[in-house]
Amino acid sequence: MLNLEETTKYIELASKSGGQAKIEGDTVFITIPPDRLVDVADTIFNKYNTSFRVCAGVDERPLNGHFSLVHLFTDDKAGLYVAVKTYLSGESPVAPSITSVVPAADWCEMEARDLLGIEFTGRETYRLVLPPWWPSNLYPLRKETPYNYRPEPRLESEKLGYSREYGVIPLGPYHPALHEPEYFELYVEGERVVDVKYRGFHVHRGVEKLAESRMSYQQVNFLAERICGICGFVHSTCYALAVEKAAKLDVPERAQFIRSIVLEVERIHSHLLLLGVAFHLLGYDAGFMHIWRIRERVMQLAELLTGSRKTYGINLVGGVRRDVNEEKKQKTLEALRELGREFKNFIEVAISVPQVKKRLTGSGVLPREEAVKLSVEGPVARASGVNKDARRDLPYAAYKYVSFKVPVYTEGDNLARVLVRVDEVFESISIIEQLLDKLPGGSILLTDFEIPEGRVGVQVVEAPRGGDIHYVVTGKGAPYRWRVRAPTYANIPALRVMLRDQPLADAPITIASIDPCFSCTDRVVVVRDGRIEEIKLTQLVK
Amino acid sequence: MSIKSSILKRSIWVFHLNTGSCNACDIEILDALTPFHDAERFGVKLVVSPRHADAMLLTGPVTAEALPKVINAIEAMPRPRMIIALGSCGCGGGIWHDTYSTIGGVNKLLEILKERGIVVDAVYYVPGCPIRPEALLYAVALIKGIVSKKREMKIYKAE
């Protein structure tokens, strides 16, 4: 299946850089010395036109006395995963930064610095994930740190930025339109946004450490689902697929079909949710209410298929826990027909409402070059003319059995991002119908298997917001290292480009248009009256 | 519940406070307010500011990063103030009850609030992971005295 020519260039690159490469399944593992990392990353990202997904730091000191840093790329044209690994010193890990050649690596390097204490050379460093008062010598993801060690919290938060030239407008951290604590700082000149600063990670709950220390392989499925309440099933599927890939398990076809069906149900509910919120932010509340009325049908459909409205809990390593029988199949098809009809009728009206159309057109533009450079994901990328979709490029679960279109728009504005999602809802309905039609027989769960230690699995699953990537190193009874990267992680840096030179009034809808998934999830923050003096962030909650 | 004010028999205005939840409870809150479940028929309204709120819909296990902001938001509420703790995380920290970056649900938060002299008049717990919109409606009906409690609290101790 794999194109041999495509893999040889990676093997040659590895041997040229003084490292080794091996191929397992659809993943190329390259190990190189740290001093060649920047060159190799430059070649893979800029010359081979791959997309950068994430980097993961691993504390391998109990195994071999080293830290390691893995940069994950995907070659979407060849359907290949590329994992570039470097070993760092066990005492004082220092790695060269690749942000000069791959700007998208900015956050994940800072996360490795916060959580594992890996220092990076050749870039500016700052605290990203942990609170500002967190002890600087306490690294939660190092193996010797217990997962439940809590330093005494200090009740202080960062100061608001100060600028002599520009007004500073804080967005967040709490507001009813915003369902998560996130904080944006907009620098404005009159009505025009000139810069934006983001302070997130209020929802850092220590998922990865928890999975590595307190859980077993099967329990992590349920933990993964609780990473995000909106696209949780994506995470549990992605984790299960990554472990299955690492352990080389042959999962029953029927289970893969059911996974794909539920993934698409989740996609429809997520897109409808976003459309509703977008209309709400544009002041079109009738649209918000109508969309959520239509969405209720999807929630009931999810309950029918999985037994739960949200957080379905049907994934296990090796298959799924709930089957789809003939009765459910008929009811699902009927519900989808109704849903498609209602949604079609309504969205035609909603998109042609003059105020909606006018506000969406031409605002929050993300040009194609920037989208490529920042490796943005999902509908944000597809609205900027980047034709990538993991369901088609790196097929997983049962997507290779269905045909569907990947909507791509080239405008890169808010309207394009909305239209991509509208088209995807119809595609998802068609995908579910095809999958139900082709649903094979057989069992749904693989029992009696073993997961060997020390294997690595990398998996991308196309979440409603873009590619979600999980990197699993197997261990004894539980993952040794589990790295999760949600799509919003890649999309938020693009907001800086979208918001710049925009009118302030368009900021909320632009932030909403990437469908931010902060936990990983949800939506938006709101503009409050700005003050130029320095004020404490906590005072803003008034 | 110890809350005496008859004011709360009327419309309850709520402020939604996400303290680091996964959003499943949060979208179910919105779902409860939209046409199918329509909590607004009980007078429930989502308000813009904690200063307008009678009750705080608290979701999530209260992360260390969000803690100072959560305390400020609760302090900004007028008396009598109620907290409706939603979901497994809100009630007791859920799956994250002892991880390094959370404080573990509403009970730990209440201790911290007590230390700082911030009074919370009543706390209601709505369990579920995530909560169902119906459960939230039941909590609202309970506060308003439309329905009665199904269970009395019992404390069991390991011998």
XYZ file of C-alpha atoms in Angstrom:
701
model
C 0.000 0.000 0.000
C 2.820 2.364 0.896
C 4.672 4.088 -1.829
C 8.251 2.832 -1.594
C 9.743 5.908 -3.257
C 8.160 8.145 -0.657
C 9.751 6.257 2.206
C 13.216 6.018 0.657
C 13.686 9.780 0.758
C 13.177 9.744 4.519
C 15.588 6.846 4.968
C 18.217 8.644 2.863
C 17.689 11.825 4.828
C 18.218 9.945 8.078
C 21.435 8.272 6.957
C 22.734 11.562 5.526
C 22.175 13.219 8.908
C 24.006 10.550 10.831
C 20.901 8.806 12.152
C 18.802 5.752 11.488
C 15.346 5.147 10.146
C 12.933 2.264 10.352
C 9.469 1.762 8.952
C 6.650 0.228 10.915
C 3.246 0.126 9.285
C 2.586 3.627 7.978
C 5.060 5.370 10.281
C 8.678 6.265 9.565
C 10.716 6.490 12.766
C 13.862 8.554 12.362
C 16.456 8.880 15.115
C 19.026 11.642 14.689
C 21.558 13.442 16.887
C 20.272 16.745 18.349
C 22.661 18.991 16.393
C 21.108 17.912 13.084
C 17.516 18.421 14.236
C 16.990 21.850 12.709
C 18.299 20.773 9.282
C 16.204 17.641 9.242
C 13.063 19.461 10.377
C 13.678 22.114 7.722
C 14.002 19.503 4.984
C 10.967 17.522 6.090
C 8.697 20.507 6.628
C 9.742 22.983 3.953
C 11.155 20.775 1.227
C 8.916 17.729 1.461
C 5.813 19.865 2.216
C 4.611 17.809 5.132
C 2.414 19.198 7.870
C 3.829 19.561 11.333
C 1.573 18.079 13.991
C 3.245 18.271 17.378
C 6.357 17.538 19.370
C 6.385 15.375 22.456
C 8.971 15.194 25.177
C 9.435 11.820 26.841
C 11.179 11.099 30.109
C 13.037 7.915 29.225
C 15.463 8.028 32.134
C 14.113 4.869 33.805
C 14.643 3.031 30.484
C 17.914 4.393 29.094
C 18.951 7.424 31.120
C 17.916 10.002 28.531
C 15.163 12.425 27.802
C 13.882 12.281 24.267
C 12.061 14.705 22.049
C 9.860 13.477 19.216
C 8.703 15.757 16.417
C 5.697 14.407 14.577
C 5.021 15.233 10.943
C 2.528 13.763 8.524
C 3.131 13.469 4.815
C -0.492 13.803 3.730
C 0.142 13.078 0.057
C 1.877 9.784 0.746
C -0.239 8.870 3.753
C 2.831 8.631 5.979
C 3.543 9.531 9.575
C 7.072 10.776 10.230
C 8.412 10.733 13.789
C 11.792 12.415 14.265
C 13.367 11.482 17.563
C 16.393 12.910 19.315
C 17.914 11.776 22.573
C 18.861 14.478 25.056
C 21.022 14.392 28.142
C 19.394 12.914 31.242
C 20.795 15.520 33.663
C 20.260 18.785 31.848
C 18.218 18.264 28.688
C 18.815 20.932 26.079
C 17.413 20.774 22.570
C 17.752 23.101 19.605
C 14.525 24.907 18.808
C 13.023 24.334 15.371
C 10.703 27.359 15.484
C 12.959 29.236 13.053
C 12.075 26.734 10.336
C 8.748 25.394 11.674
C 6.863 28.278 13.348
C 4.083 25.893 14.373
C 6.383 24.220 16.908
C 6.294 27.242 19.203
C 3.771 26.009 21.769
C 4.701 22.363 21.987
C 8.326 23.261 22.724
C 7.222 25.535 25.536
C 4.964 22.790 26.843
C 7.902 20.372 26.945
C 9.874 23.025 28.810
C 7.110 23.557 31.379
C 6.200 19.959 31.994
C 9.514 18.136 31.497
C 12.140 20.809 31.965
C 13.647 20.488 28.491
C 15.406 23.756 27.652
C 15.438 25.088 24.099
C 18.203 27.075 22.467
C 17.746 29.621 19.722
C 14.390 31.003 20.785
C 12.623 33.113 23.378
C 11.202 31.050 26.231
C 8.224 31.719 28.463
C 5.826 29.962 30.836
C 2.946 28.491 28.857
C 0.976 25.716 30.506
C 1.464 25.965 34.250
C 0.341 28.895 36.416
C 2.879 31.699 36.904
C 3.482 30.842 40.569
C 4.265 27.176 39.899
C 7.652 26.173 41.439
C 10.246 26.382 38.689
C 11.997 23.126 39.634
C 8.840 20.987 39.690
C 8.195 19.226 36.403
C 4.927 17.241 36.534
C 5.676 14.899 33.639
C 9.031 13.685 34.953
C 8.640 10.162 36.196
C 9.835 10.855 39.735
C 7.135 13.509 40.327
C 3.993 11.943 41.809
C 0.843 12.727 39.847
C -0.987 13.932 42.944
C 1.639 16.266 44.376
C -0.007 19.660 44.672
C 2.046 22.707 45.566
C 0.140 25.193 47.729
C -1.817 27.355 45.248
C -1.132 31.048 45.382
C -4.102 33.249 44.646
C -2.541 35.546 42.161
C -2.762 35.903 38.461
C -0.809 37.701 35.813
C -1.049 41.414 35.295
C -2.784 42.947 32.350
C -0.473 44.138 29.639
C 0.360 47.786 29.379
C 0.927 49.838 26.295
C 1.537 53.540 25.857
C 0.611 53.622 22.204
C -2.398 51.345 22.104
C -5.506 50.669 24.100
C -5.560 47.283 25.777
C -8.824 45.409 25.724
C -9.121 42.260 27.764
C -11.368 39.482 26.466
C -12.412 37.108 29.201
C -11.689 35.185 31.347
C -15.385 34.830 32.259
C -18.403 35.685 30.209
C -21.641 33.886 29.322
C -20.783 33.705 25.651
C -17.551 32.121 26.751
C -17.994 28.737 28.298
C -14.432 28.357 29.279
C -11.956 30.436 31.180
C -9.641 31.819 28.535
C -8.078 35.181 28.217
C -7.263 37.258 25.165
C -5.709 40.661 25.265
C -6.392 42.881 22.283
C -4.240 45.891 21.540
C -6.300 48.437 19.656
C -5.771 51.673 17.860
C -9.176 53.273 17.647
C -11.446 50.552 16.339
C -8.633 48.560 14.764
C -6.948 45.595 16.401
C -3.168 45.799 16.043
C -2.039 42.858 18.113
C -3.363 40.095 20.281
C -1.978 38.173 23.216
C -3.393 34.919 24.509
C -3.260 33.373 27.948
C -4.950 30.020 28.001
C -4.329 26.737 29.709
C -6.759 27.478 32.496
C -8.105 23.990 31.890
C -4.840 22.124 32.309
C -5.963 19.196 34.436
C -2.999 16.855 34.123
C -4.604 14.303 31.795
C -1.367 12.862 30.452
C 0.243 12.371 33.836
C -2.935 10.811 35.225
C -3.047 8.253 32.424
C 0.598 7.364 32.904
C 0.318 6.851 36.638
C -3.142 5.915 37.916
C -4.841 4.221 34.986
C -4.793 1.046 32.921
C -4.989 0.719 29.132
C -8.754 0.281 29.040
C -9.458 2.999 31.597
C -7.579 5.582 29.585
C -10.272 5.331 26.883
C -12.740 6.854 29.287
C -10.255 9.410 30.505
C -9.514 10.385 26.900
C -13.201 10.958 26.327
C -13.195 13.461 29.171
C -10.465 15.591 27.614
C -13.225 17.331 25.775
C -16.962 17.238 26.179
C -17.660 18.204 22.591
C -15.271 16.065 20.572
C -14.452 13.515 23.269
C -15.176 10.492 21.120
C -12.476 11.656 18.718
C -9.944 11.506 21.521
C -10.934 8.063 22.738
C -10.964 6.717 19.168
C -7.599 8.281 18.491
C -6.114 6.793 21.651
C -7.583 3.356 20.953
C -6.331 3.402 17.350
C -2.858 4.499 18.456
C -2.600 1.675 20.994
C -3.973 -0.813 18.472
C -1.405 0.372 15.951
C 1.411 0.042 18.492
C 0.304 -3.455 19.507
C -0.520 -4.417 15.893
C -4.045 -5.546 16.774
C -6.495 -6.528 14.093
C -9.704 -4.879 15.220
C -13.017 -6.272 13.880
C -14.343 -4.358 10.861
C -17.749 -3.910 12.439
C -16.203 -2.070 15.385
C -14.367 0.270 13.018
C -17.620 1.003 11.182
C -19.435 1.801 14.421
C -16.570 4.076 15.469
C -16.828 5.965 12.189
C -20.600 6.299 12.495
C -20.369 7.740 15.989
C -17.501 10.029 14.948
C -19.707 11.485 12.225
C -22.658 11.902 14.603
C -20.303 13.801 16.857
C -19.114 15.942 13.951
C -22.687 16.946 13.079
C -23.488 17.898 16.666
C -20.265 19.883 16.982
C -20.745 21.794 13.735
C -24.351 22.634 14.592
C -23.210 23.858 17.976
C -20.653 26.141 16.404
C -23.097 27.496 13.818
C -25.535 28.292 16.624
C -22.905 30.111 18.626
C -21.697 32.005 15.567
C -25.242 33.243 14.897
C -25.606 34.201 18.536
C -22.454 36.300 18.364
C -23.712 38.020 15.245
C -26.838 39.031 17.091
C -29.031 36.593 15.188
C -30.471 34.799 18.210
C -33.394 33.316 16.315
C -30.826 31.399 14.297
C -29.056 30.257 17.450
C -32.281 28.865 18.921
C -33.343 27.177 15.680
C -29.978 25.489 15.185
C -29.992 24.203 18.751
C -33.531 22.920 18.275
C -32.349 20.995 15.227
C -29.249 19.845 17.100
C -31.375 18.216 19.800
C -32.235 15.555 17.236
C -28.545 14.676 16.928
C -28.184 14.401 20.689
C -31.090 11.973 20.780
C -29.549 10.056 17.904
C -26.306 9.762 19.874
C -28.266 8.507 22.853
C -29.950 5.913 20.677
C -26.656 4.665 19.264
C -24.466 4.782 22.356
C -26.738 5.110 25.376
C -25.468 8.550 26.274
C -26.157 12.040 24.995
C -22.540 13.069 25.311
C -19.355 11.369 26.544
C -20.442 8.141 24.908
C -18.034 5.753 26.616
C -18.285 2.995 24.023
C -14.644 2.776 22.959
C -12.225 0.168 24.186
C -8.818 -0.873 22.935
C -9.816 -3.667 20.562
C -13.305 -2.527 19.621
C -16.511 -0.967 20.877
C -19.009 -1.856 23.585
C -22.314 -1.235 21.805
C -23.631 -2.777 18.664
C -26.005 -1.305 16.097
C -29.002 -3.550 15.403
C -31.569 -3.370 12.626
C -34.011 -1.291 14.656
C -31.364 1.289 15.561
C -30.273 1.375 11.940
C -33.766 2.210 10.695
C -34.329 4.825 13.389
C -30.947 6.399 12.622
C -31.676 6.629 8.916
C -35.046 8.180 9.632
C -33.544 10.697 12.065
C -30.850 11.626 9.541
C -33.427 12.218 6.802
C -35.399 14.527 9.083
C -32.229 16.256 10.234
C -30.980 16.807 6.702
C -34.309 18.251 5.599
C -34.673 20.592 8.591
C -31.069 21.731 8.448
C -31.218 22.381 4.714
C -34.386 24.432 5.022
C -33.029 26.485 7.848
C -29.430 27.065 6.797
C -30.476 28.419 3.414
C -32.455 31.109 5.202
C -29.831 31.755 7.861
C -26.883 32.208 5.533
C -28.836 34.631 3.353
C -29.850 36.891 6.263
C -28.191 40.184 5.269
C -26.626 40.972 8.640
C -25.105 37.488 8.901
C -23.749 37.547 5.390
C -22.316 41.008 5.676
C -20.616 40.442 9.007
C -19.071 37.172 7.899
C -17.815 38.192 4.475
C -14.269 39.484 4.382
C -13.661 39.468 8.132
C -10.910 37.498 9.869
C -8.986 36.582 6.747
C -6.267 33.943 7.046
C -4.174 33.875 3.850
C -3.089 30.532 2.487
C 0.669 31.045 3.047
C 0.103 31.771 6.737
C -2.190 28.767 7.052
C 0.523 26.507 5.639
C 3.255 28.051 7.753
C 1.301 27.679 10.988
C 0.120 24.149 10.078
C -3.488 24.989 10.943
C -6.015 22.208 10.974
C -9.466 21.248 9.851
C -12.081 23.716 8.644
C -9.715 26.639 9.297
C -7.181 25.168 6.876
C -9.829 24.120 4.351
C -11.377 27.588 4.334
C -7.953 29.013 3.441
C -7.464 26.723 0.480
C -5.346 24.069 2.188
C -6.792 20.804 0.999
C -6.177 18.474 3.903
C -8.445 16.084 5.710
C -7.095 13.146 7.715
C -10.162 11.059 6.860
C -9.049 11.034 3.237
C -5.267 11.482 3.498
C -4.484 9.119 6.363
C -7.536 6.851 6.355
C -8.398 5.250 9.677
C -11.369 3.339 11.105
C -13.780 2.711 8.199
C -13.276 5.841 6.094
C -11.564 3.980 3.294
C -14.906 2.298 2.488
C -16.900 5.462 1.875
C -16.723 8.234 -0.662
C -17.121 11.827 0.344
C -16.139 15.283 -0.778
C -13.776 17.471 1.192
C -15.109 21.016 0.913
C -12.352 23.559 0.243
C -12.843 27.321 -0.015
C -10.118 29.766 -0.899
C -11.398 33.022 0.613
C -10.067 32.327 4.105
C -12.647 34.577 5.774
C -15.266 33.835 8.419
C -17.920 33.064 5.818
C -15.694 30.427 4.233
C -15.123 28.799 7.601
C -18.871 28.698 8.224
C -19.606 27.329 4.752
C -17.005 24.565 5.122
C -18.874 23.393 8.198
C -22.270 23.628 6.534
C -21.018 21.459 3.663
C -19.446 19.017 6.083
C -22.738 18.478 7.892
C -24.297 17.240 4.639
C -21.222 15.105 3.883
C -21.383 13.580 7.350
C -25.037 12.649 6.884
C -24.114 10.951 3.622
C -21.138 9.167 5.237
C -23.317 7.736 8.011
C -25.856 6.519 5.469
C -23.127 4.808 3.438
C -21.569 3.233 6.519
C -24.893 1.897 7.773
C -25.564 0.484 4.342
C -22.219 -1.339 4.204
C -22.101 -2.366 7.862
C -20.384 -5.791 7.917
C -21.303 -8.610 10.301
C -19.114 -10.183 12.927
C -17.989 -9.363 16.414
C -17.459 -5.863 17.731
C -14.789 -6.439 20.322
C -11.449 -8.139 20.307
C -10.774 -9.974 23.530
C -7.699 -11.770 24.666
C -4.776 -9.776 23.399
C -1.561 -8.506 24.824
C 0.028 -5.124 24.450
C 3.829 -5.462 24.345
C 5.979 -2.888 26.104
C 8.069 -0.234 24.425
C 6.096 0.058 21.187
C 5.083 3.399 19.701
C 1.805 4.310 18.024
C 0.967 7.589 16.321
C -2.526 8.306 15.099
C -4.345 11.257 13.592
C -8.125 11.447 13.710
C -9.995 14.233 11.987
C -11.967 15.927 14.755
C -14.703 18.452 13.919
C -12.053 21.134 14.453
C -9.196 19.474 12.599
C -6.593 16.792 13.015
C -6.273 15.437 16.518
C -3.053 13.547 17.179
C -2.203 11.021 19.857
C 1.269 9.628 20.453
C 1.414 6.553 22.657
C 4.471 4.753 24.008
C 3.300 1.487 25.512
C 4.342 0.472 28.978
C 3.468 -2.093 31.575
C -0.316 -2.253 31.932
C -0.663 1.420 31.050
C 0.798 3.832 28.496
C 4.380 4.823 29.354
C 3.863 8.152 27.640
C 0.704 9.515 26.115
C 0.806 12.807 24.258
C -2.414 14.434 23.095
C -2.659 17.365 20.787
C -6.086 18.777 20.102
C -6.652 20.729 16.878
C -7.315 24.071 18.562
C -3.725 23.928 19.831
C -2.630 24.435 16.239
C -5.372 26.891 15.334
C -5.100 29.467 18.108
C -1.753 30.910 16.927
C -3.516 31.687 13.627
C -5.883 34.047 15.465
C -3.052 36.528 15.669
C -3.068 36.763 11.894
C -6.852 36.773 11.604
C -7.476 39.470 14.193
C -4.792 41.877 13.065
C -6.133 45.003 11.355
C -9.715 43.933 11.949
C -12.422 46.090 13.488
C -12.842 45.327 17.172
C -16.490 44.376 16.713
C -15.481 41.452 14.528
C -13.118 40.000 17.132
C -15.638 37.714 18.908
C -16.927 36.135 15.717
C -13.400 35.703 14.390
C -12.315 33.949 17.565
C -15.447 31.785 17.365
C -14.835 30.970 13.718
C -11.924 28.666 14.525
C -14.357 26.855 16.844
C -11.868 27.060 19.675
C -11.809 23.971 21.802
C -9.984 25.120 24.867
C -10.339 22.119 27.062
C -9.926 21.036 24.096
C -12.990 22.956 23.043
C -15.483 25.560 22.971
C -16.206 29.069 22.211
C -15.813 32.664 22.800
C -14.814 35.503 24.949
C -16.263 38.928 24.886
C -15.084 42.452 24.650
C -15.294 44.529 27.768
C -14.472 48.167 28.131
C -10.748 48.541 28.025
C -8.562 50.435 30.405
C -5.088 51.499 29.616
C -3.706 51.504 33.159
C -2.367 48.332 34.575
C -5.111 46.449 36.348
C -5.214 43.016 37.838
C -6.763 40.400 35.632
C -8.921 39.146 38.459
C -10.598 42.523 38.811
C -12.147 42.096 35.429
C -14.728 39.702 36.741
C -17.307 42.251 37.655
C -31.288 23.587 52.576
C -30.678 26.475 54.869
C -31.603 29.146 52.406
C -34.464 31.200 53.760
C -35.022 33.902 51.245
C -38.366 33.724 49.554
C -36.864 35.743 46.739
C -35.420 32.568 45.303
C -38.891 31.158 44.854
C -39.127 33.553 41.952
C -36.887 33.692 38.895
C -33.377 32.420 39.430
C -30.728 34.143 37.393
C -27.647 32.088 36.862
C -24.064 32.818 35.941
C -22.138 30.072 34.255
C -18.701 29.562 35.767
C -16.456 27.076 34.043
C -13.575 26.260 36.348
C -11.779 23.979 33.931
C -14.420 21.487 32.869
C -14.409 19.493 29.665
C -17.407 21.410 28.225
C -19.807 18.507 28.208
C -21.705 19.943 31.175
C -21.398 23.392 29.680
C -23.055 22.501 26.430
C -25.781 20.677 28.328
C -26.421 23.877 30.272
C -26.892 25.710 26.994
C -29.008 22.827 25.782
C -31.257 23.196 28.823
C -31.781 26.851 27.922
C -32.596 26.309 24.255
C -36.033 25.414 22.861
C -36.257 21.684 23.521
C -35.803 21.775 27.300
C -36.432 25.475 27.702
C -35.375 26.230 31.269
C -36.426 29.820 30.693
C -40.011 28.821 31.378
C -38.934 28.472 35.028
C -37.522 31.973 34.937
C -33.935 30.802 34.642
C -31.846 33.288 32.776
C -28.163 33.183 31.939
C -26.724 36.538 32.962
C -23.666 38.430 31.834
C -22.110 39.169 35.179
C -21.870 37.451 38.564
C -23.171 40.694 40.061
C -26.582 39.972 38.550
C -26.697 36.318 39.529
C -28.596 34.443 42.222
C -26.850 31.182 41.566
C -23.526 30.113 40.144
C -23.529 27.143 37.794
C -20.132 25.740 38.654
C -18.675 23.133 36.336
C -15.241 21.570 36.416
C -12.770 20.472 39.070
C -11.394 24.020 39.731
C -7.916 24.125 38.217
C -5.072 25.889 39.983
C -4.832 28.428 37.177
C -8.527 29.330 37.333
C -8.799 29.368 41.147
C -8.081 33.080 41.813
C -10.512 34.093 39.082
C -13.190 31.730 40.404
C -12.885 33.180 43.907
C -13.230 36.685 42.557
C -16.282 35.779 40.541
C -18.007 34.159 43.531
C -17.119 37.097 45.746
C -18.762 39.421 43.237
C -22.155 37.718 43.656
C -24.694 39.436 45.905
C -26.112 37.610 48.953
C -27.877 35.238 49.244
C -25.488 33.371 47.001
C -25.994 29.853 45.841
C -23.680 27.483 44.060
C -25.114 24.752 41.890
C -22.228 22.312 41.429
C -22.696 20.479 38.158
C -21.355 17.145 37.044
C -18.990 14.704 38.681
C -16.127 17.189 38.464
C -18.014 20.050 40.015
C -19.403 17.884 42.824
C -16.212 16.188 43.877
C -13.452 16.639 41.350
C -14.501 13.597 39.327
C -11.748 11.745 37.564
C -9.332 14.590 38.369
C -10.001 14.603 42.117
C -6.321 14.253 43.026
C -4.284 15.424 40.040
C -1.544 17.999 40.406
C -3.209 20.939 38.720
C -6.721 20.874 40.182
C -7.976 21.475 43.706
C -10.721 18.873 43.354
C -14.252 20.154 43.131
C -16.587 22.420 45.014
C -15.947 21.136 48.550
C -12.281 22.155 48.522
C -13.334 25.455 46.997
C -15.813 26.024 49.826
C -13.035 25.488 52.366
C -10.891 28.111 50.651
C -13.847 30.496 50.461
C -14.549 29.980 54.161
C -10.939 30.800 55.030
C -11.282 34.045 53.159
C -14.600 34.876 54.797
C -16.755 34.528 51.714
C -20.120 33.086 52.705
C -21.972 30.726 50.394
C -25.571 30.364 51.511
C -26.479 27.126 49.808
C -24.875 24.496 47.658
C -26.807 22.157 45.406
C -25.186 19.151 43.787
C -26.217 17.871 40.371
C -24.323 14.662 39.602
C -23.720 13.045 36.227
C -20.916 12.838 33.715
C -22.045 14.875 31.924
C -25.232 16.084 33.593
C -28.413 15.622 31.631
C -30.410 18.772 30.926
C -33.288 17.148 32.815
C -31.091 16.927 35.922
C -30.409 20.631 35.761
C -34.138 21.312 35.391
C -34.768 19.139 38.443
C -32.255 21.147 40.453
C -33.977 24.373 39.470
C -37.368 22.938 40.367
C -35.947 21.791 43.705
C -34.652 25.245 44.537
C -38.001 26.757 43.652
C -39.849 24.192 45.761
C -41.761 22.630 42.871
C -40.401 19.162 43.557
C -39.024 17.566 46.681
C -35.706 15.901 47.320
C -35.599 12.241 46.398
C -32.971 11.178 48.911
C -31.822 12.368 52.287
C -28.114 12.709 52.938
C -26.525 9.811 54.750
C -22.896 9.570 55.703
C -21.314 6.151 55.761
C -18.018 5.573 57.477
C -15.660 2.690 56.963
C -15.275 0.689 60.186
